[in-house]
């Protein structure tokens, strides 16, 4: 198979890539305010992400994960939509409603596969400390932590699972000022 040849002037160096890929945000979003959303978008802009995908999970998924949600899925989606309308950002902010169409339990593996296939990499998965403690216990965590970088939001201030220490170079903790 022949390679395509590209002609460039002598001494040409390709410009450095200034923007990263996509951050995927897994959360219930029922207690998020404009302040937390602004803090998140500021953080994502500083890190030079191109796109942020907000992925609220269906109450059946949350129930199976033992995460309590006071509001139904569509109420949380409407709340998030209204918050996103007021955000002024250079970031491509996207609300993914795929799990609402499924209307049933969706394993995190399925959600991650769906989201990483449809968005450009590199991929960063952002979730609260409570979600991260559950995610680390799943058998597929070892595979996913090699493919994505984990960003843990110190939202509930729970101690992090000890297994995260094995992958210390693949995750980081941030605080967006959510004092839930």
XYZ file of N, CA and C in Angstrom:
540
model
N 0.824 -1.177 0.000
C 0.000 0.000 0.000
C 0.875 1.250 0.000
N 0.645 2.146 -0.905
C 1.455 3.356 -1.023
C 1.010 4.389 0.015
N 1.970 5.117 0.480
C 1.669 6.197 1.427
C 1.373 7.473 0.660
N 0.491 8.276 1.223
C 0.225 9.588 0.633
C 1.368 10.520 1.009
N 1.900 11.209 0.018
C 2.987 12.140 0.290
C 2.433 13.545 0.440
N 2.955 14.232 1.429
C 2.549 15.602 1.680
C 3.778 16.478 1.511
N 3.651 17.547 0.723
C 4.774 18.452 0.514
C 4.665 19.608 1.497
N 5.763 19.842 2.206
C 5.825 20.948 3.155
C 7.129 21.698 2.932
N 7.182 22.977 3.260
C 8.427 23.725 3.102
C 9.506 23.203 4.054
N 10.757 23.426 3.654
C 11.885 22.988 4.466
C 11.816 23.644 5.850
N 12.026 22.853 6.895
C 12.021 23.375 8.249
C 10.637 23.435 8.892
N 9.626 22.986 8.187
C 8.259 23.028 8.718
C 8.128 22.109 9.919
N 7.518 22.634 10.945
C 7.181 21.808 12.101
C 5.690 21.970 12.343
N 4.975 20.869 12.541
C 3.539 20.981 12.767
C 3.259 21.770 14.042
N 2.184 22.555 14.040
C 1.877 23.336 15.243
C 1.538 22.415 16.414
N 1.913 22.844 17.581
C 1.633 22.064 18.779
C 0.129 22.039 19.032
N -0.354 20.898 19.430
C -1.782 20.780 19.713
C -2.070 21.512 21.021
N -2.984 22.456 20.967
C -3.263 23.264 22.146
C -4.520 22.833 22.883
N -5.316 21.972 22.274
C -6.545 21.536 22.921
C -6.565 20.032 23.067
N -7.123 19.602 24.189
C -7.241 18.180 24.476
C -8.594 17.691 24.001
N -8.886 16.478 24.327
C -10.108 15.836 23.870
C -11.350 16.164 24.664
N -11.966 15.127 25.197
C -13.304 15.212 25.764
C -13.307 14.817 27.224
N -14.069 15.555 28.026
C -14.295 15.171 29.418
C -15.753 14.710 29.525
N -15.937 13.507 30.077
C -17.253 12.901 30.244
C -17.634 13.019 31.714
N -18.744 13.657 31.996
C -19.137 13.925 33.381
C -20.310 13.038 33.777
N -20.059 12.075 34.650
C -21.085 11.171 35.183
C -21.534 11.697 36.533
N -22.833 11.951 36.673
C -23.341 12.503 37.930
C -24.854 12.428 37.914
N -25.477 12.662 39.095
C -26.945 12.745 39.142
C -27.401 14.136 38.704
N -26.619 15.148 39.022
C -26.862 16.560 38.691
C -28.066 17.158 39.402
N -28.652 16.468 40.358
C -29.826 17.029 41.014
C -29.475 18.149 41.985
N -28.286 18.135 42.527
C -27.909 19.168 43.497
C -26.896 20.162 42.939
N -26.665 20.132 41.641
C -25.725 21.064 41.040
C -26.368 22.442 40.921
N -25.532 23.462 41.125
C -25.987 24.835 40.969
C -25.164 25.492 39.880
N -25.520 26.722 39.582
C -24.777 27.464 38.571
C -23.319 27.658 38.990
N -23.085 27.792 40.278
C -21.725 27.983 40.797
C -20.839 26.785 40.483
N -21.342 25.569 40.754
C -20.557 24.369 40.476
C -20.332 24.196 38.973
N -21.356 24.515 38.195
C -21.227 24.386 36.750
C -20.198 25.376 36.200
N -20.221 26.603 36.700
C -19.227 27.604 36.294
C -17.821 27.165 36.697
N -17.689 26.597 37.912
C -16.378 26.125 38.372
C -15.888 24.981 37.496
N -16.791 24.077 37.123
C -16.415 22.974 36.249
C -15.972 23.489 34.880
N -16.734 24.402 34.277
C -16.373 24.894 32.942
C -15.070 25.692 32.983
N -14.844 26.456 34.051
C -13.572 27.171 34.199
C -12.409 26.179 34.250
N -12.581 25.129 35.049
C -11.545 24.102 35.159
C -11.288 23.450 33.797
N -12.347 23.098 33.079
C -12.212 22.440 31.776
C -11.567 23.371 30.748
N -11.894 24.663 30.799
C -11.268 25.619 29.887
C -9.789 25.790 30.202
N -9.437 25.836 31.495
C -8.025 25.942 31.883
C -7.236 24.732 31.411
N -7.856 23.573 31.436
C -7.207 22.336 30.995
C -7.254 22.184 29.476
N -7.920 23.133 28.811
C -8.002 23.209 27.349
C -8.705 22.012 26.700
N -9.813 21.602 27.313
C -10.633 20.570 26.697
C -11.417 21.174 25.547
N -11.745 20.361 24.561
C -12.537 20.810 23.435
C -14.023 20.668 23.753
N -14.368 19.598 24.457
C -15.771 19.249 24.629
C -16.020 18.665 26.014
N -17.185 18.955 26.562
C -17.628 18.359 27.824
C -18.997 17.742 27.596
N -19.117 16.470 27.936
C -20.394 15.767 27.781
C -20.945 15.469 29.164
N -22.127 16.006 29.435
C -22.815 15.778 30.700
C -23.710 14.563 30.521
N -23.554 13.591 31.413
C -24.250 12.326 31.254
C -25.027 11.986 32.528
N -26.247 12.523 32.661
C -27.056 12.149 33.829
C -27.531 10.705 33.679
N -27.560 9.985 34.783
C -27.918 8.580 34.718
C -29.363 8.356 35.160
N -29.977 7.366 34.543
C -31.366 7.008 34.815
C -31.496 6.513 36.251
N -32.665 6.724 36.852
C -32.843 6.319 38.250
C -32.690 4.810 38.457
N -32.957 4.016 37.433
C -32.764 2.566 37.551
C -31.271 2.228 37.653
N -30.455 2.934 36.916
C -29.004 2.754 37.009
C -28.517 3.188 38.381
N -29.002 4.324 38.842
C -28.597 4.827 40.158
C -29.028 3.866 41.260
N -30.228 3.317 41.139
C -30.732 2.378 42.149
C -29.833 1.144 42.215
N -29.427 0.627 41.065
C -28.569 -0.554 41.029
C -27.169 -0.249 41.559
N -26.771 1.023 41.510
C -25.465 1.430 42.035
C -25.555 1.838 43.510
N -26.745 1.741 44.097
C -26.993 2.163 45.484
C -26.742 3.650 45.698
N -27.083 4.447 44.701
C -26.992 5.898 44.817
C -28.416 6.435 44.844
N -28.715 7.174 45.884
C -30.077 7.705 46.036
C -30.242 8.987 45.222
N -31.392 9.066 44.580
C -31.726 10.259 43.813
C -33.143 10.669 44.195
N -33.297 11.910 44.606
C -34.604 12.404 45.030
C -35.511 12.694 43.850
N -34.910 13.079 42.728
C -35.692 13.511 41.572
C -35.615 12.480 40.451
N -36.679 12.364 39.661
C -36.639 11.449 38.508
C -35.693 11.984 37.425
N -35.360 11.112 36.498
C -34.393 11.414 35.443
C -34.754 12.683 34.674
N -35.984 12.791 34.203
C -36.339 13.924 33.346
C -36.344 15.251 34.099
N -36.630 15.238 35.378
C -36.537 16.460 36.174
C -35.082 16.907 36.278
N -34.191 15.952 36.497
C -32.767 16.284 36.583
C -32.233 16.787 35.244
N -32.714 16.210 34.145
C -32.285 16.655 32.818
C -32.747 18.089 32.565
N -34.001 18.394 32.901
C -34.514 19.764 32.720
C -33.721 20.755 33.565
N -33.399 20.364 34.791
C -32.599 21.221 35.672
C -31.233 21.489 35.044
N -30.604 20.443 34.526
C -29.290 20.591 33.906
C -29.365 21.420 32.630
N -30.401 21.220 31.837
C -30.579 22.020 30.617
C -30.685 23.501 30.953
N -31.459 23.815 31.997
C -31.602 25.230 32.375
C -30.277 25.805 32.871
N -29.479 25.000 33.564
C -28.162 25.477 33.997
C -27.238 25.702 32.811
N -27.271 24.783 31.844
C -26.386 24.883 30.686
C -26.726 26.070 29.786
N -27.991 26.492 29.790
C -28.394 27.651 28.978
C -27.691 28.930 29.417
N -27.371 29.011 30.705
C -26.809 30.244 31.262
C -25.289 30.241 31.327
N -24.664 29.190 30.829
C -23.201 29.100 30.884
C -22.597 29.716 29.634
N -21.656 30.632 29.855
C -20.920 31.244 28.750
C -19.543 30.605 28.735
N -19.279 29.799 27.711
C -18.040 29.045 27.681
C -17.557 28.859 26.249
N -16.254 28.724 26.096
C -15.670 28.413 24.799
C -15.727 26.912 24.544
N -16.082 26.167 25.551
C -16.182 24.713 25.491
C -17.448 24.293 24.759
N -17.403 23.181 24.051
C -18.621 22.597 23.479
C -19.302 21.815 24.601
N -20.374 22.345 25.130
C -21.100 21.676 26.207
C -22.241 20.883 25.606
N -22.296 19.605 25.934
C -23.284 18.723 25.344
C -23.957 17.905 26.443
N -25.259 17.784 26.362
C -26.028 16.974 27.300
C -26.450 15.708 26.578
N -25.989 14.564 27.047
C -26.317 13.296 26.392
C -27.496 12.640 27.112
N -28.570 12.392 26.364
C -29.797 11.832 26.948
C -30.010 10.375 26.548
N -28.949 9.700 26.148
C -29.067 8.320 25.679
C -29.659 7.398 26.740
N -29.241 7.577 27.980
C -29.735 6.694 29.033
C -31.218 6.908 29.291
N -31.717 8.092 29.049
C -33.151 8.351 29.185
C -33.954 7.633 28.117
N -33.365 7.460 26.937
C -34.046 6.722 25.867
C -34.109 5.236 26.192
N -33.090 4.728 26.858
C -33.056 3.306 27.203
C -34.064 2.971 28.295
N -34.270 3.893 29.233
C -35.233 3.746 30.332
C -35.024 2.482 31.148
N -33.770 2.084 31.304
C -33.464 0.929 32.131
C -32.030 1.031 32.611
N -31.621 0.055 33.387
C -30.263 0.014 33.914
C -29.251 -0.051 32.774
N -28.262 0.819 32.834
C -27.189 0.824 31.847
C -25.873 0.681 32.597
N -25.152 -0.420 32.391
C -23.850 -0.563 33.061
C -22.896 0.551 32.645
N -22.000 0.921 33.541
C -21.073 2.014 33.251
C -20.168 1.658 32.077
N -19.882 0.366 31.900
C -19.074 -0.058 30.749
C -19.764 0.292 29.439
N -21.053 0.016 29.374
C -21.829 0.308 28.170
C -21.860 1.809 27.905
N -22.071 2.584 28.953
C -22.101 4.042 28.812
C -20.754 4.580 28.350
N -19.682 4.109 28.961
C -18.347 4.575 28.569
C -18.017 4.190 27.135
N -18.352 2.980 26.732
C -18.104 2.537 25.354
C -18.867 3.427 24.381
N -20.141 3.676 24.680
C -20.978 4.521 23.827
C -20.387 5.926 23.698
N -20.015 6.536 24.818
C -19.520 7.914 24.808
C -18.127 8.044 24.197
N -17.243 7.090 24.459
C -15.894 7.186 23.896
C -15.889 6.893 22.399
N -16.815 6.074 21.934
C -16.889 5.799 20.497
C -17.373 7.008 19.707
N -18.235 7.821 20.305
C -18.816 8.931 19.548
C -18.101 10.268 19.736
N -17.107 10.334 20.605
C -16.431 11.610 20.836
C -14.923 11.458 20.684
N -14.241 12.547 20.264
C -12.794 12.464 20.043
C -12.022 12.337 21.355
N -10.928 11.617 21.316
C -10.078 11.431 22.495
C -9.020 12.497 22.572
N -8.215 12.478 23.557
C -8.228 11.578 24.697
C -9.440 11.831 25.586
N -9.827 10.810 26.335
C -11.033 10.881 27.156
C -10.683 10.976 28.638
N -11.377 11.865 29.299
C -11.260 12.042 30.742
C -12.646 11.791 31.320
N -12.740 10.941 32.331
C -14.015 10.641 32.969
C -14.031 11.354 34.305
N -14.996 12.230 34.463
C -15.134 13.035 35.667
C -16.339 12.520 36.448
N -16.120 12.146 37.706
C -17.214 11.652 38.541
C -16.945 12.004 39.991
N -18.000 12.005 40.787
C -17.845 12.341 42.201
C -17.096 11.233 42.921
N -16.629 11.537 44.110
C -15.891 10.557 44.910
C -16.742 9.328 45.205
N -18.029 9.517 45.374
C -18.940 8.396 45.638
C -19.029 7.478 44.408
N -19.138 8.047 43.215
C -19.156 7.261 41.976
C -17.825 6.545 41.775
N -16.721 7.254 42.019
C -15.393 6.680 41.803
C -15.169 5.467 42.700
N -15.630 5.535 43.942
C -15.484 4.394 44.847
C -16.250 3.175 44.347
N -17.369 3.389 43.683
C -18.111 2.270 43.100
C -17.427 1.775 41.828
N -17.009 2.705 40.983
C -16.388 2.361 39.706
C -15.133 1.512 39.897
N -14.342 1.825 40.908
C -13.090 1.106 41.149
C -13.344 -0.352 41.548
N -14.512 -0.671 42.043
C -14.815 -2.045 42.456
C -15.309 -2.908 41.303
N -15.638 -2.322 40.160
C -16.132 -3.092 39.020
C -14.991 -3.851 38.359
N -15.258 -5.066 37.862
C -14.196 -5.857 37.227
C -13.553 -5.169 36.019
N -14.317 -4.363 35.301
C -13.786 -3.724 34.088
C -12.973 -2.464 34.385
N -12.858 -2.085 35.651
C -12.130 -0.864 36.000
C -10.686 -0.909 35.491
N -10.025 -2.062 35.625
C -8.631 -2.188 35.187
C -8.476 -1.876 33.700
N -9.428 -2.313 32.891
C -9.369 -2.037 31.452
C -9.609 -0.559 31.167
N -10.619 0.017 31.840
C -10.986 1.402 31.551
C -9.949 2.400 32.041
N -9.317 2.128 33.175
C -8.350 3.098 33.697
C -7.124 3.205 32.791
N -6.901 2.206 31.957
C -5.806 2.270 30.981
C -6.197 3.093 29.756
N -7.512 3.187 29.482
C -7.999 3.887 28.294
C -8.358 5.340 28.575
N -8.833 5.621 29.781
C -9.279 6.969 30.125
C -8.528 7.448 31.362
N -8.563 8.734 31.562
C -7.997 9.309 32.780
C -9.162 9.709 33.673
N -9.062 9.415 34.946
C -10.149 9.645 35.891
C -9.944 10.959 36.642
N -10.998 11.752 36.706
C -10.991 12.996 37.475
C -12.070 12.843 38.543
N -11.665 12.898 39.808
C -12.584 12.670 40.914
C -12.935 14.005 41.555
N -14.232 14.299 41.610
C -14.712 15.529 42.235
C -14.899 15.262 43.721
N -14.251 16.049 44.558
C -14.426 15.924 46.012
C -15.758 16.552 46.393
N -16.827 15.848 46.123
C -18.165 16.388 46.333
C -18.746 15.958 47.668
N -18.593 14.694 48.012
C -19.191 14.170 49.241
C -18.154 13.963 50.332
N -16.894 14.209 50.010
C -15.773 14.120 50.946
C -15.737 12.772 51.660
N -15.924 11.708 50.892
C -15.798 10.357 51.431
C -14.379 9.876 51.166
N -13.852 9.004 52.030
C -12.505 8.485 51.776
C -12.497 7.657 50.492
N -11.447 7.816 49.705
C -11.352 7.111 48.429
C -10.905 5.666 48.635
N -11.368 4.809 47.765
C -11.065 3.380 47.817
C -9.556 3.162 47.702
N -9.025 2.227 48.466
C -7.594 1.952 48.481
C -7.046 1.455 47.152
N -7.899 0.843 46.328
C -7.446 0.314 45.038
C -7.003 1.434 44.097
N -7.472 2.662 44.340
C -7.067 3.793 43.495
C -5.575 4.093 43.615
N -4.974 3.712 44.746
C -3.539 3.965 44.941
C -2.690 3.228 43.919
N -3.168 2.078 43.415
C -2.432 1.320 42.409
C -2.337 2.091 41.085
N -3.282 2.989 40.868
C -3.362 3.739 39.609
C -3.211 5.238 39.855
N -2.373 5.601 40.793
C -2.241 7.004 41.211
C -1.886 7.942 40.061
N -1.174 7.442 39.046
C -0.786 8.303 37.925
C -1.910 8.477 36.916
N -3.015 7.762 37.060
C -4.111 7.804 36.093
C -5.321 8.582 36.595
N -5.261 9.184 37.774
C -6.400 9.946 38.273
C -5.918 11.157 39.072
N -6.838 12.090 39.222
C -6.571 13.274 40.034
C -7.866 13.706 40.705
N -7.745 14.418 41.803
C -8.917 14.907 42.532
C -9.025 16.414 42.349
N -10.262 16.900 42.164
C -10.527 18.335 42.026
C -11.688 18.699 42.933
N -11.831 19.985 43.203
C -12.924 20.460 44.049
C -13.594 21.631 43.342
N -14.887 21.501 43.077
C -15.636 22.555 42.396
C -16.496 23.357 43.353
N -16.271 23.204 44.644
C -16.986 24.007 45.618
C -18.363 23.519 45.938
N -18.675 22.270 45.623
C -19.994 21.708 45.925
C -19.958 21.137 47.330
N -20.692 21.725 48.236
C -20.669 21.300 49.634
C -21.896 20.479 50.003
N -22.248 19.514 49.178
C -23.419 18.683 49.424
C -23.212 17.812 50.630
